[in-house]
Coordinates of C-alpha atoms and ligand atoms in Angstrom, one line a residue:
X170 CA -19.0 121.4 37.0
X171 CA -20.9 119.7 34.3
X172 CA -23.1 116.7 34.2
X173 CA -21.2 113.2 33.9
X174 CA -22.6 110.3 32.3
X175 CA -20.4 106.6 31.8
X176 CA -19.3 105.6 28.6
X177 CA -17.1 103.2 27.0
X178 CA -14.0 104.4 25.2
X179 CA -11.9 102.4 23.0
X180 CA -7.9 102.8 24.3
X181 CA -6.4 102.3 20.8
X182 CA -8.4 104.4 18.1
X183 CA -10.9 106.6 20.8
X184 CA -14.0 105.3 19.5
X185 CA -17.0 105.4 22.0
X186 CA -19.8 103.4 23.1
X187 CA -22.6 103.6 25.3
X188 CA -22.1 99.8 26.3
X189 CA -19.1 97.6 27.0
X190 CA -18.3 95.8 23.9
X191 CA -15.6 93.2 24.0
X192 CA -14.7 94.3 20.3
X193 CA -14.0 98.0 19.2
X194 CA -16.4 98.4 16.5
X195 CA -14.0 101.5 15.2
X196 CA -10.3 99.7 14.8
X197 CA -11.3 95.6 15.6
X198 CA -9.0 95.0 18.5
X199 CA -10.5 93.1 21.3
X200 CA -10.5 94.1 24.8
X201 CA -9.7 97.7 24.4
X202 CA -13.0 99.8 25.6
X203 CA -12.6 100.7 29.1
X204 CA -15.0 102.7 31.1
X205 CA -14.5 106.3 31.4
X206 CA -16.7 109.2 33.0
X207 CA -17.6 111.7 30.3
X208 CA -17.4 115.3 31.0
X209 CA -19.8 117.8 28.9
X210 CA -17.5 119.6 26.5
X211 CA -17.7 123.3 27.3
X212 CA -14.3 124.3 25.5
X213 CA -13.5 124.5 21.9
X214 CA -10.3 125.5 20.3
X215 CA -9.5 128.9 19.8
X216 CA -7.3 130.3 16.9
X217 CA -8.9 133.6 16.0
X218 CA -9.4 136.6 18.1
X219 CA -13.1 136.9 19.0
X220 CA -15.3 138.9 16.5
X221 CA -13.3 137.7 13.4
X222 CA -14.4 138.1 9.9
X223 CA -13.5 136.0 6.9
X224 CA -11.3 138.2 4.6
X225 CA -9.4 137.7 1.3
X226 CA -6.5 135.1 1.7
X227 CA -4.2 138.1 0.1
X228 CA -5.0 140.3 3.3
X229 CA -3.9 137.9 5.8
X230 CA -0.8 138.8 7.7
X231 CA 2.0 136.3 8.4
X232 CA 4.3 138.6 9.2
X233 CA 3.3 137.9 13.1
X234 CA 5.3 134.4 12.4
X235 CA 8.3 134.9 13.8
X236 CA 10.1 131.5 14.6
X237 CA 12.1 130.8 18.1
X238 CA 15.1 129.0 17.5
X239 CA 16.1 126.7 20.1
X240 CA 19.6 126.3 19.9
X241 CA 19.4 122.7 18.8
X242 CA 19.3 123.3 15.0
X243 CA 18.4 119.4 13.7
X244 CA 15.5 120.2 16.0
X245 CA 14.6 123.7 14.3
X246 CA 15.2 122.0 11.0
X247 CA 12.5 119.1 11.3
X248 CA 10.2 122.2 13.2
X249 CA 10.8 123.7 9.7
X250 CA 12.6 126.7 10.8
X251 CA 12.5 127.0 14.8
X252 CA 9.2 126.7 16.8
X253 CA 6.1 128.8 15.7
X254 CA 4.4 131.1 18.7
X255 CA 1.5 129.2 20.0
X256 CA 2.3 125.9 18.3
X257 CA 1.4 122.5 19.9
X258 CA 4.2 120.1 19.5
X259 CA 3.9 116.3 20.0
X260 CA 7.0 114.3 20.7
X261 CA 6.6 110.8 20.6
X262 CA 9.1 107.4 21.1
X263 CA 9.7 104.6 22.9
X264 CA 11.2 105.2 26.3
X265 CA 14.5 105.2 27.1
X266 CA 15.2 106.9 23.5
X267 CA 16.1 110.5 24.6
X268 CA 13.0 112.3 24.2
X269 CA 13.3 113.8 27.9
X270 CA 17.3 114.7 27.0
X271 CA 16.3 116.1 23.6
X272 CA 13.6 118.5 25.4
X273 CA 16.4 119.4 28.3
X274 CA 18.8 120.4 25.6
X275 CA 16.2 122.5 23.5
X276 CA 15.0 123.9 27.3
X277 CA 18.4 125.6 28.4
X278 CA 19.3 126.5 24.5
X279 CA 16.0 128.9 24.7
X280 CA 16.8 129.7 28.2
X281 CA 20.3 130.6 27.4
X282 CA 19.2 132.8 24.4
X283 CA 15.4 133.5 24.3
X284 CA 14.2 133.5 28.1
X285 CA 12.6 131.6 30.9
X286 CA 11.4 127.9 29.9
X287 CA 9.2 126.3 31.9
X288 CA 9.8 122.2 31.9
X289 CA 7.3 120.5 34.0
X290 CA 7.8 116.6 34.9
X291 CA 5.4 114.3 35.9
X292 CA 7.9 111.5 35.8
X293 CA 10.9 112.6 37.2
X294 CA 12.1 114.7 40.4
X295 CA 13.3 118.0 40.1
X296 CA 16.9 116.5 41.5
X297 CA 17.0 114.1 38.6
X298 CA 16.5 116.8 35.9
X299 CA 19.2 118.9 37.6
X300 CA 21.6 116.0 37.4
X301 CA 20.6 115.3 33.7
X302 CA 20.9 119.1 33.0
X303 CA 24.5 119.3 34.6
X304 CA 25.3 116.5 32.5
X305 CA 24.2 118.1 29.5
X306 CA 26.8 121.0 30.5
X307 CA 24.2 124.1 31.2
X308 CA 22.6 125.2 33.9
X309 CA 20.5 128.9 33.4
X310 CA 18.2 130.0 36.0
X311 CA 15.8 130.7 33.6
X312 CA 14.8 127.2 33.1
X313 CA 12.2 126.6 35.7
X314 CA 11.3 123.1 36.5
X315 CA 8.2 122.0 38.0
X316 CA 7.2 118.4 39.2
X317 CA 3.5 118.6 39.2
X318 CA 0.6 116.4 37.8
X319 CA -2.3 118.9 37.9
X320 CA -2.9 120.8 34.8
X321 CA -5.0 123.4 36.2
X322 CA -1.8 124.2 38.9
X323 CA 0.3 124.1 35.7
X324 CA -1.5 126.5 33.3
X325 CA -1.7 128.9 36.2
X326 CA 2.0 128.8 37.1
X327 CA 2.2 129.0 33.1
X328 CA 0.2 132.2 33.1
X329 CA 2.0 133.7 35.7
X330 CA 5.8 132.8 34.4
X331 CA 4.9 133.6 30.7
X332 CA 7.7 131.8 29.6
X333 CA 8.9 131.4 26.1
X334 CA 8.1 127.8 25.7
X335 CA 6.3 125.2 28.1
X336 CA 7.7 121.4 28.2
X337 CA 5.1 118.7 29.4
X338 CA 7.3 115.7 30.2
X339 CA 4.6 113.5 29.7
X340 CA 0.8 114.1 28.7
X341 CA 0.4 110.5 30.1
X342 CA 1.0 111.6 33.1
X343 CA -1.2 114.7 33.4
X344 CA -4.8 115.0 35.0
X345 CA -7.4 117.5 34.9
X346 CA -9.3 117.5 38.0
X347 CA -12.4 118.1 35.9
X348 CA -12.2 114.6 34.4
X349 CA -12.5 111.3 36.9
X350 CA -10.8 108.8 35.2
X351 CA -7.0 108.0 36.2
X352 CA -4.1 109.9 34.4
X353 CA -2.9 108.2 30.9
X354 CA -6.6 107.2 30.1
X355 CA -8.2 108.1 26.8
X356 CA -10.2 110.5 28.7
X357 CA -7.8 112.4 30.7
X358 CA -5.1 112.4 27.5
X359 CA -7.7 114.3 25.3
X360 CA -8.5 116.8 28.0
X361 CA -5.3 117.4 29.2
X362 CA -4.4 118.1 25.1
X363 CA -7.5 120.1 24.3
X364 CA -6.7 122.6 27.6
X365 CA -2.9 122.7 26.5
X366 CA -4.1 123.8 23.0
X367 CA -6.3 126.1 24.1
X368 CA -3.6 127.8 26.6
X369 CA -1.2 127.8 23.9
X370 CA -3.5 129.5 21.4
X371 CA -5.0 131.9 23.6
X372 CA -1.4 132.8 25.4
X373 CA 1.1 132.7 22.1
X374 CA 3.2 130.6 24.2
X375 CA 4.5 127.4 22.0
X376 CA 4.0 123.9 24.1
X377 CA 5.9 121.0 23.7
X378 CA 4.4 117.6 24.7
X379 CA 6.1 114.2 25.4
X380 CA 4.2 111.5 24.6
X381 CA 4.8 107.7 25.3
X382 CA 4.4 105.6 22.1
X383 CA 2.7 101.9 22.4
X384 CA 4.1 98.5 21.8
X385 CA 2.8 98.8 18.2
X386 CA 4.7 102.2 17.8
X387 CA 1.8 104.8 17.8
X388 CA 1.5 107.5 20.4
X389 CA -0.7 106.0 23.6
X390 CA -4.3 107.2 23.6
X391 CA -6.1 108.2 20.6
X392 CA -4.8 108.8 17.2
X393 CA -7.0 112.0 18.2
X394 CA -4.4 113.1 20.0
X395 CA -2.4 113.5 16.6
X396 CA -5.2 115.3 15.1
X397 CA -5.4 117.6 17.7
X398 CA -1.9 119.0 17.8
X399 CA -0.2 121.3 15.2
X400 CA 3.0 119.5 14.6
X401 CA 3.8 115.5 15.6
X402 CA 7.5 114.4 15.5
X403 CA 9.0 110.5 16.5
X404 CA 12.2 110.3 18.1
X405 CA 13.5 106.8 16.5
X406 CA 16.4 104.9 16.5
X407 CA 17.5 101.5 18.1
X408 CA 18.1 101.7 22.0
X409 CA 21.6 99.9 21.6
X410 CA 22.9 102.2 19.1
X411 CA 23.9 106.0 19.3
X412 CA 21.9 107.3 16.2
X413 CA 18.5 108.8 16.9
X414 CA 16.4 110.2 14.3
X415 CA 13.8 113.1 14.8
X416 CA 11.1 112.8 12.1
X417 CA 8.1 114.9 11.7
X418 CA 4.9 113.0 10.8
X419 CA 2.8 116.3 10.6
X420 CA 3.7 119.6 10.8
X421 CA 1.3 122.6 10.2
X422 CA 3.9 125.2 9.6
X423 CA 6.1 123.3 7.5
X424 CA 7.4 120.4 5.4
X425 CA 7.5 116.6 7.0
X426 CA 10.2 115.5 4.8
X427 CA 13.2 117.1 7.0
X428 CA 14.6 114.5 9.4
X429 CA 17.3 115.6 12.1
X430 CA 20.2 112.9 13.1
X431 CA 21.5 112.8 16.6
X432 CA 23.8 110.5 18.2
X433 CA 23.5 110.1 22.2
X434 CA 26.8 110.6 23.6
X435 CA 28.3 110.8 27.3
X436 CA 27.0 114.4 27.6
X437 CA 23.8 114.5 25.6
X438 CA 22.6 114.5 22.0
X439 CA 25.2 115.5 19.9
X440 CA 23.9 116.8 16.0
X441 CA 25.8 114.4 13.5
X442 CA 27.5 116.4 11.0
X443 CA 28.5 113.4 8.3
X444 CA 26.2 110.3 9.5
X445 CA 26.8 108.7 6.0
X446 CA 30.8 108.7 6.7
X447 CA 29.9 107.3 10.5
X448 CA 27.9 104.7 9.0
X449 CA 30.1 103.2 6.5
X450 CA 33.2 103.9 8.8
X451 CA 33.7 100.0 10.2
X452 CA 32.4 98.8 6.8
X453 CA 34.4 95.4 5.8
X454 CA 36.2 95.9 2.5
X455 CA 35.6 93.0 -0.2
X456 CA 33.6 90.9 1.7
X457 CA 30.5 89.2 -0.1
X458 CA 27.2 90.1 1.1
X459 CA 28.0 93.7 1.9
X460 CA 26.4 96.3 -0.6
X461 CA 26.2 99.8 -0.2
X462 CA 22.8 101.5 -0.6
X463 CA 21.9 105.3 -1.0
X464 CA 18.6 105.9 1.1
X465 CA 16.5 108.8 1.7
X466 CA 16.0 109.7 5.2
X467 CA 13.1 112.2 4.0
X468 CA 14.5 115.0 2.1
X469 CA 18.2 113.7 2.9
X470 CA 20.0 110.9 1.3
X471 CA 22.0 108.6 3.7
X472 CA 24.5 105.8 2.9
X473 CA 23.5 103.0 4.7
X474 CA 25.4 99.5 4.4
X475 CA 23.6 96.1 3.9
X476 CA 24.6 93.2 5.0
X477 CA 23.2 89.9 4.1
X478 CA 24.4 85.9 5.2
X479 CA 23.2 83.2 3.3
X480 CA 24.3 79.6 4.4
X481 CA 22.7 76.1 3.8
X482 CA 19.9 75.2 6.3
X483 CA 21.1 72.2 8.7
X484 CA 17.6 70.3 8.6
X485 CA 13.9 71.5 8.5
X486 CA 12.5 74.9 7.2
X487 CA 14.7 77.4 6.3
X488 CA 15.0 80.6 8.6
X489 CA 14.8 84.0 7.4
X490 CA 15.9 86.8 9.7
X491 CA 15.6 90.8 8.8
X492 CA 16.8 93.6 11.2
X493 CA 15.8 97.1 10.3
X494 CA 14.3 95.8 6.7
X495 CA 10.6 94.4 6.6
X496 CA 10.6 90.7 6.9
X497 CA 7.9 90.1 4.2
X498 CA 9.6 92.2 1.7
X499 CA 12.9 90.1 2.2
X500 CA 10.9 86.6 1.7
X501 CA 9.3 88.5 -1.2
X502 CA 12.9 89.5 -2.8
X503 CA 14.5 86.0 -1.9
X504 CA 11.3 84.5 -4.5
X505 CA 12.2 87.0 -7.0
X506 CA 15.8 85.6 -6.9
X507 CA 14.6 82.1 -6.9
X508 CA 12.4 82.2 -10.1
X509 CA 13.6 85.0 -12.1
X510 CA 17.4 85.2 -11.6
X511 CA 17.8 81.4 -10.6
X512 CA 19.5 81.1 -7.5
X513 CA 18.5 77.9 -5.4
X514 CA 17.6 79.6 -2.0
X515 CA 15.0 76.9 -0.9
X516 CA 17.2 75.4 1.3
X517 CA 19.3 78.5 2.3
X518 CA 19.0 80.6 5.7
X519 CA 19.4 84.4 5.0
X520 CA 20.0 87.0 7.6
X521 CA 19.6 90.7 6.5
X522 CA 20.8 93.9 8.4
X523 CA 20.8 97.3 7.9
X524 CA 24.0 98.5 9.5
X525 CA 23.6 101.1 12.2
X526 CA 19.9 100.3 13.4
X527 CA 18.2 102.6 11.4
X528 CA 14.8 101.1 9.6
X529 CA 14.8 101.1 6.1
X530 CA 11.4 101.3 4.5
X531 CA 11.9 102.6 1.1
X532 CA 11.9 100.7 -2.1
X533 CA 15.0 101.9 -3.2
X534 CA 16.5 99.3 -0.8
X535 CA 15.0 96.1 -2.8
X536 CA 17.7 95.8 -5.6
X537 CA 20.9 96.4 -2.7
X538 CA 19.1 93.8 -0.4
X539 CA 18.4 91.3 -3.3
X540 CA 22.3 91.8 -4.7
X541 CA 23.6 91.4 -0.8
X542 CA 21.7 88.2 -0.9
X543 CA 22.8 87.0 -4.0
X544 CA 26.4 88.2 -3.2
X545 CA 26.6 86.1 0.0
X546 CA 24.8 83.1 -1.7
X547 CA 27.6 83.1 -4.6
X548 CA 30.5 84.2 -2.0
X549 CA 31.5 87.0 -4.6
X550 CA 31.8 90.2 -2.9
X551 CA 30.5 93.7 -4.7
X552 CA 33.1 96.1 -5.2
X553 CA 33.5 98.6 -2.3
X554 CA 32.9 101.7 -3.8
X555 CA 29.7 100.6 -5.9
X556 CA 26.3 102.2 -4.6
X557 CA 23.1 100.2 -5.7
X558 CA 19.3 101.8 -5.6
X559 CA 16.3 100.4 -7.5
X560 CA 12.7 98.9 -6.5
X561 CA 12.5 95.3 -7.5
X562 CA 9.0 94.3 -9.1
X563 CA 7.4 90.7 -8.9
X564 CA 8.8 89.8 -12.7
X565 CA 12.6 90.9 -11.6
X566 CA 12.3 94.1 -13.3
X567 CA 14.2 97.0 -11.3
X568 CA 11.9 100.0 -11.2
X569 CA 12.3 103.6 -11.1
X570 CA 12.9 105.2 -7.6
X571 CA 12.7 109.1 -6.4
X572 CA 15.7 111.3 -6.2
X573 CA 18.5 109.2 -7.9
X574 CA 20.5 112.7 -8.8
X575 CA 20.6 113.6 -4.6
X576 CA 21.5 110.2 -3.8
X577 CA 24.4 110.1 -6.5
X578 CA 25.6 113.3 -5.3
X579 CA 25.5 112.2 -1.6
X580 CA 27.9 109.2 -2.5
X581 CA 30.1 110.8 -5.0
X582 CA 31.0 113.3 -2.4
X583 CA 32.0 110.4 0.0
X584 CA 34.5 108.8 -2.8
X585 CA 32.0 106.2 -4.4
X586 CA 32.4 106.0 -8.2
X587 CA 29.9 103.3 -9.1
X588 CA 26.5 103.3 -9.4
X589 CA 24.0 100.7 -10.3
X590 CA 20.6 102.5 -10.6
X591 CA 17.5 101.7 -12.2
X592 CA 17.7 102.0 -16.1
X593 CA 14.8 104.4 -16.1
X594 CA 16.4 107.3 -13.8
X595 CA 19.2 107.5 -16.1
X596 CA 17.6 109.7 -18.7
X597 CA 16.5 111.9 -15.7
X598 CA 20.3 112.5 -14.3
X599 CA 21.8 115.8 -15.8
X600 CA 24.6 117.1 -12.9
X601 CA 26.0 114.1 -12.0
X602 CA 26.6 113.1 -15.6
X603 CA 29.5 115.3 -16.4
X604 CA 31.4 114.1 -13.2
X605 CA 33.1 111.2 -14.3
X606 CA 31.4 108.8 -12.2
X607 CA 30.2 105.4 -13.9
X608 CA 26.6 105.1 -13.7
X609 CA 25.1 101.7 -15.0
X610 CA 21.3 101.8 -15.7
X611 CA 20.0 98.0 -14.8
X612 CA 16.5 97.2 -15.9
X613 CA 16.1 93.5 -14.3
X614 CA 17.8 92.3 -11.2
X615 CA 19.8 89.9 -13.2
X616 CA 21.2 92.8 -15.3
X617 CA 22.0 94.3 -11.7
X618 CA 24.1 91.3 -11.1
X619 CA 25.9 91.2 -14.1
X620 CA 26.9 94.5 -13.5
X621 CA 28.6 94.3 -9.6
X622 CA 29.8 90.6 -10.2
X623 CA 32.5 90.8 -13.2
Ligands
TYD213 P1 16.1 109.8 28.2 O1 16.2 111.3 27.9 O2 15.5 109.4 29.8 O3 14.6 109.2 27.6 P2 13.5 109.5 27.1 O4 12.6 110.6 28.1 O5 12.6 109.1 26.1 O6 12.7 108.2 28.1 O7 17.2 109.2 28.4 C1 17.6 107.9 28.2 C2 18.6 107.5 28.0 O8 19.7 108.3 27.4 C3 19.3 106.8 29.0 O9 19.3 105.5 28.9 C4 20.7 107.4 29.1 C5 21.0 107.8 27.9 N1 21.9 109.0 27.8 C6 22.7 109.3 27.6 O10 23.2 108.4 26.9 N2 23.9 110.7 27.7 C7 23.2 111.7 28.4 O11 24.0 112.6 28.5 C8 21.7 111.6 29.0 C9 21.3 112.4 29.5 C10 21.1 110.3 28.6
MG214 MG1 11.5 110.7 29.7

């Protein structure tokens, strides 16, 4: 084995130092440096055959890239049409969100149609995995389960069985005997991922690894992990809601705009055909404080109800609360409503909720949130067949948003007739113009309010 020496590595960002530091010089976090024994790197990533020479790009052969369909079509879509042979895919998400369930469904899908799948678990017993697989309803002898933490042993088994896919659940429980630090430490996670990368590229066997996320939502271990792999997916959602969104953060073989929407059911994850319809199913009609937003989840328009409740503050500081929407953005929108529209909100509590457990991080949600607040404050309902979208600026102007046409088309398909959109977006609409829809361009929040409160 190679010579070892001690070093200190930040558990957040992976920065290294030869001595212990209270504050990481890389990311500025306190108490994140911990001791690790470094192993001299002898391996590098291998992506082409030894002895390969540079060649014109037009001569590069791409035909050898057939994709493996997993049978979970939302998963395939997020990957850009299935798994590419030799790809290393990282799937991150909160505990209990359904990562193991998703990959077990992918595993059973491939096992049934393509060939053996090796499911490695460092967290659960083989019996637990079997019980889950039975719950999902499909059991195939092509699905090989292996409860092991030692990566060397795992790779030997993988090379022997030559499966169509290897699944590692999770990278934080794996260890390589060459690195003396504990499983889950930066050194181990990095070393194990490096080895898996080399294995996938050399053998052409795709590997999916599950990664835990830290409390601030990043995949635990260094950011470096995300740079090493080919594809990074995040599986998100609120535990108490059925909806789960699979999103690509990085994809070397496709776009990162696709997202897959699932719901967690009694028998595993189900693909949701019409999420907008489901999201709006329980919407109260004609209630003040409820506004429908056309939201882009990647390239996919979704209709989401925004609810606001504004009530007089009893005493002291007014309370503001946002669920599924950025808190600071809410404060900003309330200041705009106060100063530019003249709503007296300073002595009002305000609560805003994006229904369905979605996290709305898109500028187009500004106007619907502002209108929901105004609607609740004035106790005036917004027409139930109106959809609102637009970014709000600090002077109270309504700014243009992307893909207005796709959003309107999705809402029109669900029976919505009136649209309050940024004035700047109106000239760009072509197709939806002729569809008999009532499209209102608003240049300011006040104009939008005039349009929705008749
Ligand atoms: P799991 O896949 O173990 O989550 P993770 O690997 O991300 O930690 O699934 C977690 C939750 O999903 C668990 O609380 C139970 C629930 N679940 C269902 O509701 N239906 C099902 O069919 C399965 C398998 C799990
Ligand atoms: Mg799990």
